[in-house]
Amino acid sequence: MATSPASFSDIGKRAKDLLTKDYNFDHKYSLSLQGSSGLGLIATGLKRDQIFVGDINTLYKSGKTTVDVKVDTYSNVSTKVILSDILPSTKAAFSFKIPDHKSGKLDVQYIHPHAAIDSSIGLNPNPLLELSAAIGSKDLSLGAEVGFDTASANFTKYNAGIGMNRPDYSASVLLTDKGQLLKASYVHLVNPVNGTTVGAEMSHRLNTNENSFAIGSSYALDQLTVVKTRFSDNGKVAMLCQREWRPKSLVTLSAEYDSKASNAAPKLGLALSLKP
């Protein structure tokens, strides 16, 4: 039986995760609690300079229905209701924010053995429409996405890409930013034993002929500790060390140095994730 292709948003995801995931240069804390009745609670706090913001997220699962409610520091309430298998291979999500009465949105996802389709429509008089689709398999997929603003009758985005995923490598080519930015990425698993992985992403802006690149790596010191590095053409060098100090609880230290701003102090970050 053929496996379903990755969705369009998954094209190039392994390279993006290698280069950006878990890097954090602020102070971030999260506490996750999961009850046996399907009710979960996640509290998150972020300290940036002298400003502290946070939110409390409540998640309830019952059968094929998931209700997600989030309240942030400014008393904004975000709600999402997810219904799985409302039709064969189809999932729908309805979301809205209070007090923003124009924030309602309906998302529908359909997964076929040879296609993955995601659609979104704003629930207001002048909705934003978005559609993405990918065809192929988990090993090789070709996809595109488009966004259209009915209020201005303009396209907000149109992107396309192709991706190849194998257990030991991943490669992708994406044409984004309304056809103005060409990005190519490659990730290779060098050593499956210790998880040594290297990857790179190169970008070329067609309208200005500007080029940029980033190189990253990941290495497992042991079963509980991972070290990542990143170097960009803009002179910034970053590194993180993540330790699972107890089951499912992580502490992550990140640092970034800008070689072109020698007078600026390196950025340091701490992220603590607790899951009792």
Short mmCIF file of C-alpha atoms in Angstrom, two decimals:
data_model
loop_
_atom_site.label_atom_id
_atom_site.label_comp_id
_atom_site.label_asym_id
_atom_site.label_seq_id
_atom_site.Cartn_x
_atom_site.Cartn_y
_atom_site.Cartn_z
CA MET A 1 0.00 0.00 0.00
CA ALA A 2 1.37 3.42 -0.97
CA THR A 3 2.13 5.87 1.79
CA SER A 4 0.62 9.34 1.76
CA PRO A 5 2.82 12.23 0.67
CA ALA A 6 4.02 14.86 3.07
CA SER A 7 1.92 18.03 3.11
CA PHE A 8 3.32 21.09 1.33
CA SER A 9 4.44 22.62 4.63
CA ASP A 10 6.61 19.54 5.26
CA ILE A 11 8.72 20.09 2.15
CA GLY A 12 12.12 21.25 3.43
CA LYS A 13 11.04 20.78 7.05
CA ARG A 14 14.01 18.61 8.08
CA ALA A 15 16.46 21.33 7.04
CA LYS A 16 14.39 24.04 8.72
CA ASP A 17 14.24 22.04 11.97
CA LEU A 18 17.98 21.41 11.91
CA LEU A 19 18.75 25.11 11.42
CA THR A 20 16.10 26.75 13.63
CA LYS A 21 14.28 24.32 15.96
CA ASP A 22 14.90 24.82 19.71
CA TYR A 23 17.15 27.86 19.23
CA ASN A 24 15.96 30.45 21.73
CA PHE A 25 17.73 33.60 22.93
CA ASP A 26 15.25 34.61 25.63
CA HIS A 27 14.16 32.95 28.87
CA LYS A 28 11.34 30.51 28.16
CA TYR A 29 9.56 28.22 30.60
CA SER A 30 6.75 25.71 30.10
CA LEU A 31 4.92 23.24 32.31
CA SER A 32 2.75 20.49 30.82
CA LEU A 33 0.28 18.42 32.84
CA GLN A 34 -1.74 15.56 31.35
CA GLY A 35 -4.67 13.94 33.14
CA SER A 36 -6.05 10.44 32.60
CA SER A 37 -9.44 11.86 31.56
CA GLY A 38 -8.03 13.46 28.39
CA LEU A 39 -7.62 16.91 29.93
CA GLY A 40 -4.23 18.59 29.56
CA LEU A 41 -2.82 21.88 30.80
CA ILE A 42 0.18 23.80 29.45
CA ALA A 43 1.50 26.97 31.10
CA THR A 44 4.13 28.96 29.18
CA GLY A 45 6.13 32.02 30.15
CA LEU A 46 8.60 34.10 28.12
CA LYS A 47 10.94 36.78 29.49
CA ARG A 48 12.47 39.06 26.88
CA ASP A 49 14.60 41.90 28.22
CA GLN A 50 12.42 43.31 31.04
CA ILE A 51 9.10 42.15 29.59
CA PHE A 52 7.39 38.95 30.73
CA VAL A 53 4.47 37.42 28.84
CA GLY A 54 2.73 34.10 29.26
CA ASP A 55 -0.29 32.01 28.44
CA ILE A 56 -2.27 29.08 29.80
CA ASN A 57 -3.41 26.43 27.35
CA THR A 58 -6.11 23.86 28.15
CA LEU A 59 -6.46 20.82 25.89
CA TYR A 60 -9.31 18.32 26.07
CA LYS A 61 -9.57 15.19 23.95
CA SER A 62 -12.63 12.99 23.72
CA GLY A 63 -12.90 10.42 20.96
CA LYS A 64 -12.35 12.17 17.65
CA THR A 65 -12.82 15.67 19.07
CA THR A 66 -10.13 17.94 20.51
CA VAL A 67 -10.84 21.31 22.15
CA ASP A 68 -7.91 23.70 22.63
CA VAL A 69 -8.40 26.93 24.62
CA LYS A 70 -5.57 29.42 25.27
CA VAL A 71 -5.60 32.57 27.42
CA ASP A 72 -2.64 34.96 27.20
CA THR A 73 -1.26 37.78 29.36
CA TYR A 74 -3.45 40.37 27.62
CA SER A 75 -6.68 38.39 28.27
CA ASN A 76 -7.00 37.31 24.65
CA VAL A 77 -8.78 33.96 24.36
CA SER A 78 -7.98 31.64 21.44
CA THR A 79 -10.15 28.58 20.84
CA LYS A 80 -9.74 25.74 18.37
CA VAL A 81 -12.03 22.74 17.92
CA ILE A 82 -10.59 19.85 15.88
CA LEU A 83 -12.77 17.08 14.45
CA SER A 84 -10.95 14.04 13.09
CA ASP A 85 -12.40 11.70 10.46
CA ILE A 86 -15.55 13.73 9.90
CA LEU A 87 -15.31 12.09 6.47
CA PRO A 88 -12.88 9.33 5.47
CA SER A 89 -9.30 10.69 5.67
CA THR A 90 -10.62 14.19 6.45
CA LYS A 91 -9.95 16.45 9.45
CA ALA A 92 -11.54 19.83 10.14
CA ALA A 93 -10.64 22.58 12.61
CA PHE A 94 -12.67 25.62 13.61
CA SER A 95 -10.84 28.43 15.42
CA PHE A 96 -11.55 31.94 16.67
CA LYS A 97 -10.14 34.57 19.02
CA ILE A 98 -11.86 36.80 21.55
CA PRO A 99 -12.29 39.80 21.36
CA ASP A 100 -11.35 39.74 17.64
CA HIS A 101 -14.74 38.97 16.07
CA LYS A 102 -13.20 38.71 12.58
CA SER A 103 -10.69 35.99 13.51
CA GLY A 104 -12.91 32.98 12.84
CA LYS A 105 -11.32 30.42 10.51
CA LEU A 106 -12.14 26.98 9.14
CA ASP A 107 -9.34 24.58 8.18
CA VAL A 108 -9.91 21.31 6.36
CA GLN A 109 -7.26 18.66 5.68
CA TYR A 110 -7.65 15.69 3.37
CA ILE A 111 -5.08 12.90 3.14
CA HIS A 112 -5.15 10.49 0.20
CA PRO A 113 -2.61 7.71 -0.49
CA HIS A 114 -1.19 9.88 -3.27
CA ALA A 115 -2.22 13.42 -2.27
CA ALA A 116 -2.43 15.75 0.74
CA ILE A 117 -4.68 18.82 0.57
CA ASP A 118 -4.96 21.61 3.15
CA SER A 119 -7.47 24.44 2.84
CA SER A 120 -8.36 27.42 5.01
CA ILE A 121 -11.06 30.08 4.82
CA GLY A 122 -11.67 33.04 7.08
CA LEU A 123 -15.16 33.23 8.53
CA ASN A 124 -15.87 36.90 7.85
CA PRO A 125 -17.39 38.99 5.04
CA ASN A 126 -14.02 39.37 3.26
CA PRO A 127 -12.20 36.15 4.00
CA LEU A 128 -8.62 35.17 3.34
CA LEU A 129 -8.53 31.95 1.30
CA GLU A 130 -5.58 29.57 1.40
CA LEU A 131 -5.02 26.26 -0.35
CA SER A 132 -2.05 23.94 -0.50
CA ALA A 133 -1.64 20.54 -2.10
CA ALA A 134 1.07 17.92 -2.49
CA ILE A 135 1.15 14.78 -4.60
CA GLY A 136 3.46 11.79 -4.62
CA SER A 137 4.57 9.72 -1.63
CA LYS A 138 6.45 10.19 1.64
CA ASP A 139 9.70 9.66 -0.29
CA LEU A 140 9.02 12.14 -3.11
CA SER A 141 6.43 14.90 -3.15
CA LEU A 142 5.61 17.85 -5.37
CA GLY A 143 3.40 20.64 -4.07
CA ALA A 144 2.20 24.22 -4.23
CA GLU A 145 0.25 26.69 -2.14
CA VAL A 146 -1.70 29.85 -2.85
CA GLY A 147 -3.35 32.54 -0.73
CA PHE A 148 -5.99 35.03 -1.90
CA ASP A 149 -7.34 38.07 -0.05
CA THR A 150 -10.94 38.66 -1.17
CA ALA A 151 -10.97 42.14 0.40
CA SER A 152 -8.23 43.47 -1.89
CA ALA A 153 -8.67 40.86 -4.65
CA ASN A 154 -4.92 40.18 -4.49
CA PHE A 155 -2.87 37.05 -4.07
CA THR A 156 -1.09 37.06 -0.71
CA LYS A 157 1.23 34.21 -1.68
CA TYR A 158 1.95 31.59 -4.31
CA ASN A 159 4.73 29.10 -3.71
CA ALA A 160 5.81 25.75 -5.12
CA GLY A 161 8.32 23.10 -4.21
CA ILE A 162 9.58 19.56 -4.55
CA GLY A 163 11.02 17.42 -1.77
CA MET A 164 12.72 14.06 -1.42
CA ASN A 165 12.88 12.28 1.92
CA ARG A 166 14.79 9.12 2.76
CA PRO A 167 15.84 7.80 6.19
CA ASP A 168 19.42 9.00 5.70
CA TYR A 169 18.92 12.21 3.69
CA SER A 170 16.44 14.87 2.69
CA ALA A 171 16.56 17.37 -0.19
CA SER A 172 14.18 20.09 -1.30
CA VAL A 173 13.82 23.00 -3.71
CA LEU A 174 11.26 25.73 -3.00
CA LEU A 175 10.17 28.78 -4.98
CA THR A 176 8.62 31.18 -2.45
CA ASP A 177 7.80 34.86 -1.85
CA LYS A 178 5.57 35.04 -4.92
CA GLY A 179 8.24 33.51 -7.13
CA GLN A 180 11.01 35.87 -6.00
CA LEU A 181 12.98 33.59 -3.65
CA LEU A 182 14.55 30.28 -4.64
CA LYS A 183 15.65 28.04 -1.75
CA ALA A 184 17.46 24.70 -1.87
CA SER A 185 18.26 22.57 1.16
CA TYR A 186 19.94 19.27 1.92
CA VAL A 187 20.23 17.26 5.15
CA HIS A 188 22.32 14.13 5.56
CA LEU A 189 22.41 11.65 8.44
CA VAL A 190 26.14 10.93 8.71
CA ASN A 191 26.13 8.50 11.63
CA PRO A 192 22.88 6.77 12.67
CA VAL A 193 24.49 5.53 15.91
CA ASN A 194 25.05 8.95 17.50
CA GLY A 195 22.63 10.88 15.28
CA THR A 196 25.30 13.04 13.65
CA THR A 197 23.48 15.13 11.04
CA VAL A 198 24.67 17.94 8.79
CA GLY A 199 22.67 20.18 6.51
CA ALA A 200 22.63 23.39 4.54
CA GLU A 201 20.15 25.81 3.04
CA MET A 202 20.97 28.20 0.20
CA SER A 203 18.75 31.03 -0.97
CA HIS A 204 18.80 33.20 -4.09
CA ARG A 205 16.56 36.22 -4.46
CA LEU A 206 15.72 36.49 -8.14
CA ASN A 207 14.74 40.18 -8.23
CA THR A 208 17.96 41.43 -6.55
CA ASN A 209 20.40 38.55 -7.24
CA GLU A 210 21.21 38.37 -3.51
CA ASN A 211 22.48 35.07 -2.14
CA SER A 212 22.51 33.69 1.40
CA PHE A 213 23.24 30.40 3.08
CA ALA A 214 23.21 28.65 6.44
CA ILE A 215 25.01 25.49 7.55
CA GLY A 216 23.98 23.43 10.56
CA SER A 217 24.80 20.24 12.40
CA SER A 218 23.42 18.08 15.18
CA TYR A 219 25.21 15.54 17.36
CA ALA A 220 24.09 13.38 20.28
CA LEU A 221 26.68 13.32 23.05
CA ASP A 222 24.70 10.53 24.71
CA GLN A 223 21.12 9.28 24.81
CA LEU A 224 19.99 12.35 26.78
CA THR A 225 22.13 15.20 25.40
CA VAL A 226 22.08 16.83 21.95
CA VAL A 227 24.37 19.59 20.67
CA LYS A 228 23.53 21.69 17.60
CA THR A 229 25.55 24.30 15.73
CA ARG A 230 24.67 26.83 13.02
CA PHE A 231 26.69 29.20 10.86
CA SER A 232 25.17 31.81 8.53
CA ASP A 233 26.72 33.94 5.80
CA ASN A 234 25.73 37.07 7.76
CA GLY A 235 28.49 36.23 10.26
CA LYS A 236 26.26 34.85 13.00
CA VAL A 237 27.34 31.65 14.76
CA ALA A 238 24.93 29.82 17.06
CA MET A 239 25.08 26.78 19.30
CA LEU A 240 22.70 24.99 21.61
CA CYS A 241 22.89 22.15 24.11
CA GLN A 242 19.73 20.30 25.06
CA ARG A 243 19.54 17.85 27.96
CA GLU A 244 16.65 15.56 28.91
CA TRP A 245 17.25 15.73 32.65
CA ARG A 246 14.18 13.62 33.41
CA PRO A 247 11.73 11.75 31.12
CA LYS A 248 10.13 14.23 28.66
CA SER A 249 11.55 17.23 30.55
CA LEU A 250 14.16 19.29 28.71
CA VAL A 251 16.56 22.10 29.52
CA THR A 252 18.07 23.94 26.55
CA LEU A 253 20.90 26.46 26.55
CA SER A 254 21.42 28.57 23.41
CA ALA A 255 24.06 31.12 22.42
CA GLU A 256 24.63 33.27 19.35
CA TYR A 257 27.59 35.46 18.43
CA ASP A 258 27.55 38.05 15.65
CA SER A 259 31.09 38.33 14.29
CA LYS A 260 30.15 41.50 12.41
CA ALA A 261 29.08 43.25 15.61
CA SER A 262 32.17 42.73 17.74
CA ASN A 263 31.05 45.30 20.31
CA ALA A 264 27.77 43.52 20.97
CA ALA A 265 27.59 40.85 23.66
CA PRO A 266 26.63 37.32 22.60
CA LYS A 267 22.96 36.44 22.92
CA LEU A 268 22.17 33.81 25.52
CA GLY A 269 18.95 31.89 26.04
CA LEU A 270 17.46 29.37 28.43
CA ALA A 271 14.44 27.16 27.82
CA LEU A 272 13.01 24.87 30.47
CA SER A 273 10.26 22.39 29.60
CA LEU A 274 8.72 20.36 32.42
CA LYS A 275 6.44 17.36 31.92
CA PRO A 276 5.89 15.64 35.28
#
